[in-house]
XYZ file of C-alpha atoms in Angstrom:
278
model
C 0.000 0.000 0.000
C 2.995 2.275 0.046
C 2.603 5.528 -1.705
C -1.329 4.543 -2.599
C -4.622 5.302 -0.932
C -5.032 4.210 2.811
C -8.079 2.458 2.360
C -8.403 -0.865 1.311
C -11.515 -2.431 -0.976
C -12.330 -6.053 -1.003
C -14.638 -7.689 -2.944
C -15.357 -11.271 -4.929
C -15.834 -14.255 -2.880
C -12.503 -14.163 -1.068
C -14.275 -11.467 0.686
C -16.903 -13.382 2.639
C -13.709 -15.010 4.384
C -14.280 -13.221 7.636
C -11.240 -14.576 9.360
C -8.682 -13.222 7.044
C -10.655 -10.291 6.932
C -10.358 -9.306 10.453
C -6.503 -9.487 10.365
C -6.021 -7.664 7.249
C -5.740 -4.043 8.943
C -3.236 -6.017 11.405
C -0.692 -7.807 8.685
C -0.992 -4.355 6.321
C -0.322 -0.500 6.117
C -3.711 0.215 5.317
C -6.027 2.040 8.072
C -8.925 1.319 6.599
C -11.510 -1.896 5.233
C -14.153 -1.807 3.521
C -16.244 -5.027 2.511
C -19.638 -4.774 0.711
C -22.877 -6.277 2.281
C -22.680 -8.650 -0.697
C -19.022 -8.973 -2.149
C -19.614 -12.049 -4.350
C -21.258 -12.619 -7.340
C -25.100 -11.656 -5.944
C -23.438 -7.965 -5.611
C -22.148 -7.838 -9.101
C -25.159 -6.206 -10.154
C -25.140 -3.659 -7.629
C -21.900 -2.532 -8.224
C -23.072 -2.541 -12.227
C -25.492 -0.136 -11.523
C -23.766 2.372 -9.198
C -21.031 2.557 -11.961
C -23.124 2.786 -14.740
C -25.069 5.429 -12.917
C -21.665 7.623 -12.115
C -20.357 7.213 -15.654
C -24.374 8.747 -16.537
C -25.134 10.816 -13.877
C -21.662 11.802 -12.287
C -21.790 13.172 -9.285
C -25.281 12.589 -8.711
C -24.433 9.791 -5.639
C -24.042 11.299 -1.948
C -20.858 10.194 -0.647
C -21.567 10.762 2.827
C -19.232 7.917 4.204
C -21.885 6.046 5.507
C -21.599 2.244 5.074
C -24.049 0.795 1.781
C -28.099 -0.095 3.182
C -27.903 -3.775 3.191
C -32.239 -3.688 3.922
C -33.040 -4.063 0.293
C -35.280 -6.997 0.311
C -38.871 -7.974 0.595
C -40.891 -6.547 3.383
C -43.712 -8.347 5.379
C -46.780 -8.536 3.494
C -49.273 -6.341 5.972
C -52.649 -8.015 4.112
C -51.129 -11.567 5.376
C -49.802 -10.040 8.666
C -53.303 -9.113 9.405
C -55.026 -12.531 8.327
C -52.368 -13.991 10.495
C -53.158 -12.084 13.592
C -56.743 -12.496 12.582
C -56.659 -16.160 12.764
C -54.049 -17.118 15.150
C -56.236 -19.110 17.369
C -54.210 -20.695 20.104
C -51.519 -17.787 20.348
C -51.130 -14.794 22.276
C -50.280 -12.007 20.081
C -49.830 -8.608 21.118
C -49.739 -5.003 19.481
C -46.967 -3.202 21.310
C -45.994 -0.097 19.183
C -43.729 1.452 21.703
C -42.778 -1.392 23.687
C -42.223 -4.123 21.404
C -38.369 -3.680 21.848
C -38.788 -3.569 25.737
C -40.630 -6.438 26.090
C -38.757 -8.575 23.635
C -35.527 -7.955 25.531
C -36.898 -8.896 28.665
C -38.106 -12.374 27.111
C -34.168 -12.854 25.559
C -33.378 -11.609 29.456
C -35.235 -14.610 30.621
C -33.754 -16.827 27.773
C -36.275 -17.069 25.313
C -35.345 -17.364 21.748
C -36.923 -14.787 19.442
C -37.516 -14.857 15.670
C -37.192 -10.797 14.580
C -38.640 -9.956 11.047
C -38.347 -6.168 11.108
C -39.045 -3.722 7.609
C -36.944 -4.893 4.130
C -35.011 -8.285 4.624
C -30.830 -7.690 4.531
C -29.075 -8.127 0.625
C -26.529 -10.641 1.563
C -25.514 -13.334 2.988
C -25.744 -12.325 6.399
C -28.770 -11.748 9.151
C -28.167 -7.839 10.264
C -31.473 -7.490 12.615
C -33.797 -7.699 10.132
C -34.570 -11.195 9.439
C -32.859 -12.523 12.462
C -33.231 -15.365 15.033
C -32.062 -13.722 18.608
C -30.775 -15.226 21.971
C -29.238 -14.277 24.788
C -25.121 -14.414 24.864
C -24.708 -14.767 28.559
C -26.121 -18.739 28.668
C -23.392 -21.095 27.963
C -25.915 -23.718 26.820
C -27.580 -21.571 24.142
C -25.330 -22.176 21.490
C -25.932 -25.862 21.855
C -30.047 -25.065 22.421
C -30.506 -23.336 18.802
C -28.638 -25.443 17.086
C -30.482 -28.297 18.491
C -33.587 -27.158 18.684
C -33.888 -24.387 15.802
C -31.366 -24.352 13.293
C -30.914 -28.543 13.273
C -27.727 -28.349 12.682
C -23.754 -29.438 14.225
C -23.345 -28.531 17.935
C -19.937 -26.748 16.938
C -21.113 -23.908 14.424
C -20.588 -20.406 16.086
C -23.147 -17.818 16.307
C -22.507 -13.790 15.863
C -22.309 -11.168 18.382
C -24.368 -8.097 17.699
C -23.100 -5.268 19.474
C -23.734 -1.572 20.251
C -20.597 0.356 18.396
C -19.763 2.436 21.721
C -18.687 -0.929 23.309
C -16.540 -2.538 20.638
C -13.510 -1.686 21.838
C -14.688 -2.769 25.515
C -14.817 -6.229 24.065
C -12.674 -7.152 21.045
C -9.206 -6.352 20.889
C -8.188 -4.409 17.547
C -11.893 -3.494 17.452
C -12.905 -2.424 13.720
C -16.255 -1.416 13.176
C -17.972 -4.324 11.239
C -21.566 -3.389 9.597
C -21.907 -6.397 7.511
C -20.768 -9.177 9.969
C -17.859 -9.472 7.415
C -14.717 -10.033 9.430
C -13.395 -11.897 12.643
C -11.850 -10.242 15.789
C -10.626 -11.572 19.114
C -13.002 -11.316 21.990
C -10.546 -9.757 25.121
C -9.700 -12.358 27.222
C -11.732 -11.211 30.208
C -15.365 -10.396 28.163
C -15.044 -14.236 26.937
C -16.795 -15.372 30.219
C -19.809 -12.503 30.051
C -21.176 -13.792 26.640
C -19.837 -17.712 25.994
C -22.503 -18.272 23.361
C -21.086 -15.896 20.933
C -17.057 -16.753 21.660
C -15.874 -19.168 18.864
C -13.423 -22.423 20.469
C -10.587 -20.102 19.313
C -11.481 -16.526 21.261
C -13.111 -14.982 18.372
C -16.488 -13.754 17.281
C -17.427 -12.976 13.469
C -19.232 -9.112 15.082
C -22.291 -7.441 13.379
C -21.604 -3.274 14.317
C -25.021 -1.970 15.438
C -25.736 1.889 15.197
C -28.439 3.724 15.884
C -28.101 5.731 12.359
C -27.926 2.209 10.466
C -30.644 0.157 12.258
C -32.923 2.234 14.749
C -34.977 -0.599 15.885
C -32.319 -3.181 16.332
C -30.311 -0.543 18.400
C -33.039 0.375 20.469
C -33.242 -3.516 21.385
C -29.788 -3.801 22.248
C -29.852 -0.627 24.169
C -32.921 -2.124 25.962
C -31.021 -5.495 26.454
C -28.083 -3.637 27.520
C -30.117 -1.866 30.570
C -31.291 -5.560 31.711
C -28.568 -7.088 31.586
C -25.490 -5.085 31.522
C -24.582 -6.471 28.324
C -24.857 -5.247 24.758
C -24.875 -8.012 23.241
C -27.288 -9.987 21.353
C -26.511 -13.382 20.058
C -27.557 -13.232 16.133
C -28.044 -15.958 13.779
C -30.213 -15.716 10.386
C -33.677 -16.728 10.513
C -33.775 -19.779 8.793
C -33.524 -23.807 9.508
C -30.042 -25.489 7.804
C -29.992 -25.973 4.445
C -33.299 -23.093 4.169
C -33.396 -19.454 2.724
C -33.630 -16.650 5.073
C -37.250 -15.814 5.768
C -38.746 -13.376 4.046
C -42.465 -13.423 3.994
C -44.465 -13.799 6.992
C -45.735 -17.180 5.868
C -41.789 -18.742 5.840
C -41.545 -17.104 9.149
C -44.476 -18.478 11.001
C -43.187 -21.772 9.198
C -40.351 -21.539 10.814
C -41.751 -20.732 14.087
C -44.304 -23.302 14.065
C -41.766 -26.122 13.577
C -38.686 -25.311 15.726
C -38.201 -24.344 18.866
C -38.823 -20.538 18.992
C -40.597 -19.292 22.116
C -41.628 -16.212 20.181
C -41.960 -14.228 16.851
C -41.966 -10.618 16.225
C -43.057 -9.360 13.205
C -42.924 -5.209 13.388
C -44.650 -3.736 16.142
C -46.467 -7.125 16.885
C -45.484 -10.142 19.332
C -46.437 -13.472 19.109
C -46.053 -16.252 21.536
C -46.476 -20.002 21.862
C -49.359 -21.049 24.720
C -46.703 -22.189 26.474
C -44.767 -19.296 26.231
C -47.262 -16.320 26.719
């Protein structure tokens, strides 16, 4: 990087390599990394389309420094939201339009696991608190609950941290800010203990970066979760069963709440619990 720009691009498949992405700032000179939502092939077109629209239209792009909206997806259907609620006979659901993030961390508090289908699903391969299954970090056993019981899938596979930006540096040495979930960092030694479902065997976690400017409702759950617990954290893996798509209408998300072992679903402002669960 000597005598070139500071910043560093990566994109193509390589790129969803999150380990070697969290020590390239470490083994280079440059300061600074920047990895797309979706770096492979699924982002080519993107990228297409923001170059053909500067070779256009130049100039016509604000280049405000704020990291790429990975929300681009479908949103929740509100006609089949409402049949849902409608005829969800057996299950407590609940319209909670300024709560729905205080309640729902006080259920991960208590360690229920959530399904969260908030607004336009993420582009990418990665669950960014949109279309996300959430648990609380603190339980040593969680790890092995979701995979048993939700995702159906090998005890060893590692979940994400999501955490509030403010702390990052609290808990990861070399923190980077990480907005996509796209590279690795070492948890410090003495956080491992406070959140042991999201610490990989080797003393890392593959972050998620949560700010209020990127994410509003997400943050305001982790600030929420933060007050209860003292830690702001959330354990985040996509909402989806192995070998399944990421949700994305509220029929595959019901589906998958139906059939696994999710004590609740939120879906916007409204909660939804198992009789068991209410």
């Amino acid at each position: 990087s000597r005598g070139l720009s500071k910043n560093l691009v990566v994109c193509g498949g390589c790129a969803l390599n999150s380990a070697f992405n969290g020590q390239l700032l470490q083994r280079t000179e440059y300061q600074r990394l920047y990895i797309p939502p979706a770096p492979a092939d699924d982002g080519t077109a993107v990228g297409a389309a923001v170059l053909a629209c500067d070779n256009v239209f130049p100039g016509s792009r604000k280049t405000d420094g704020q990291p790429m909206n990975p929300y681009l997806g479908s949103e929740a259907s509100a006609d089949t939201l409402a049949r849902l609620i409608r005829y969800s006979r057996g299950m407590e659901v609940r319209h909670l339009p300024a709560r729905c993030h205080v309640e729902t961390a006080r259920m991960l508090s208590e360690g229920k696991l959530v399904g969260w289908m908030q607004g336009r699903a993420e582009f990418g391969p990665r669950a960014l608190g949109n279309r996300s299954i959430l648990a609380d970090p603190r339980r040593r056993d969680m790890k092995e609950k979701i995979n048993g019981s939700v995702k159906f899938r090998e005890e060893f596979r590692p979940f994400a941290p999501s955490i509030l930006d403010e702390f990052g540096d609290r808990y990861f040495e070399n923190y980077e800010f990480t907005p996509y979930m796209e590279r690795t960092l070492r948890f410090r030694a003495e956080m491992r203990d406070r959140v042991p479902a999201v610490v990989h065997v080797d003393g890392t976690g593959r972050l998620q970066t949560v700010r209020k400017d990127w994410n509003k409702r997400f943050h305001d759950l982790l600030i929420e979760f933060d007050k209860l617990t003292g830690v702001p954290i959330l354990l985040n893996t996509s909402f989806n069963v192995m070998g399944k798509p990421i949700v994305h209408s509220v029929e595959d998300a019901v589906s998958v709440f139906l059939t696994t072992g999710l004590d609740a679903l939120v879906i916007g402002d409204f909660l939804i619990a198992k009789p068991d669960h209410a």
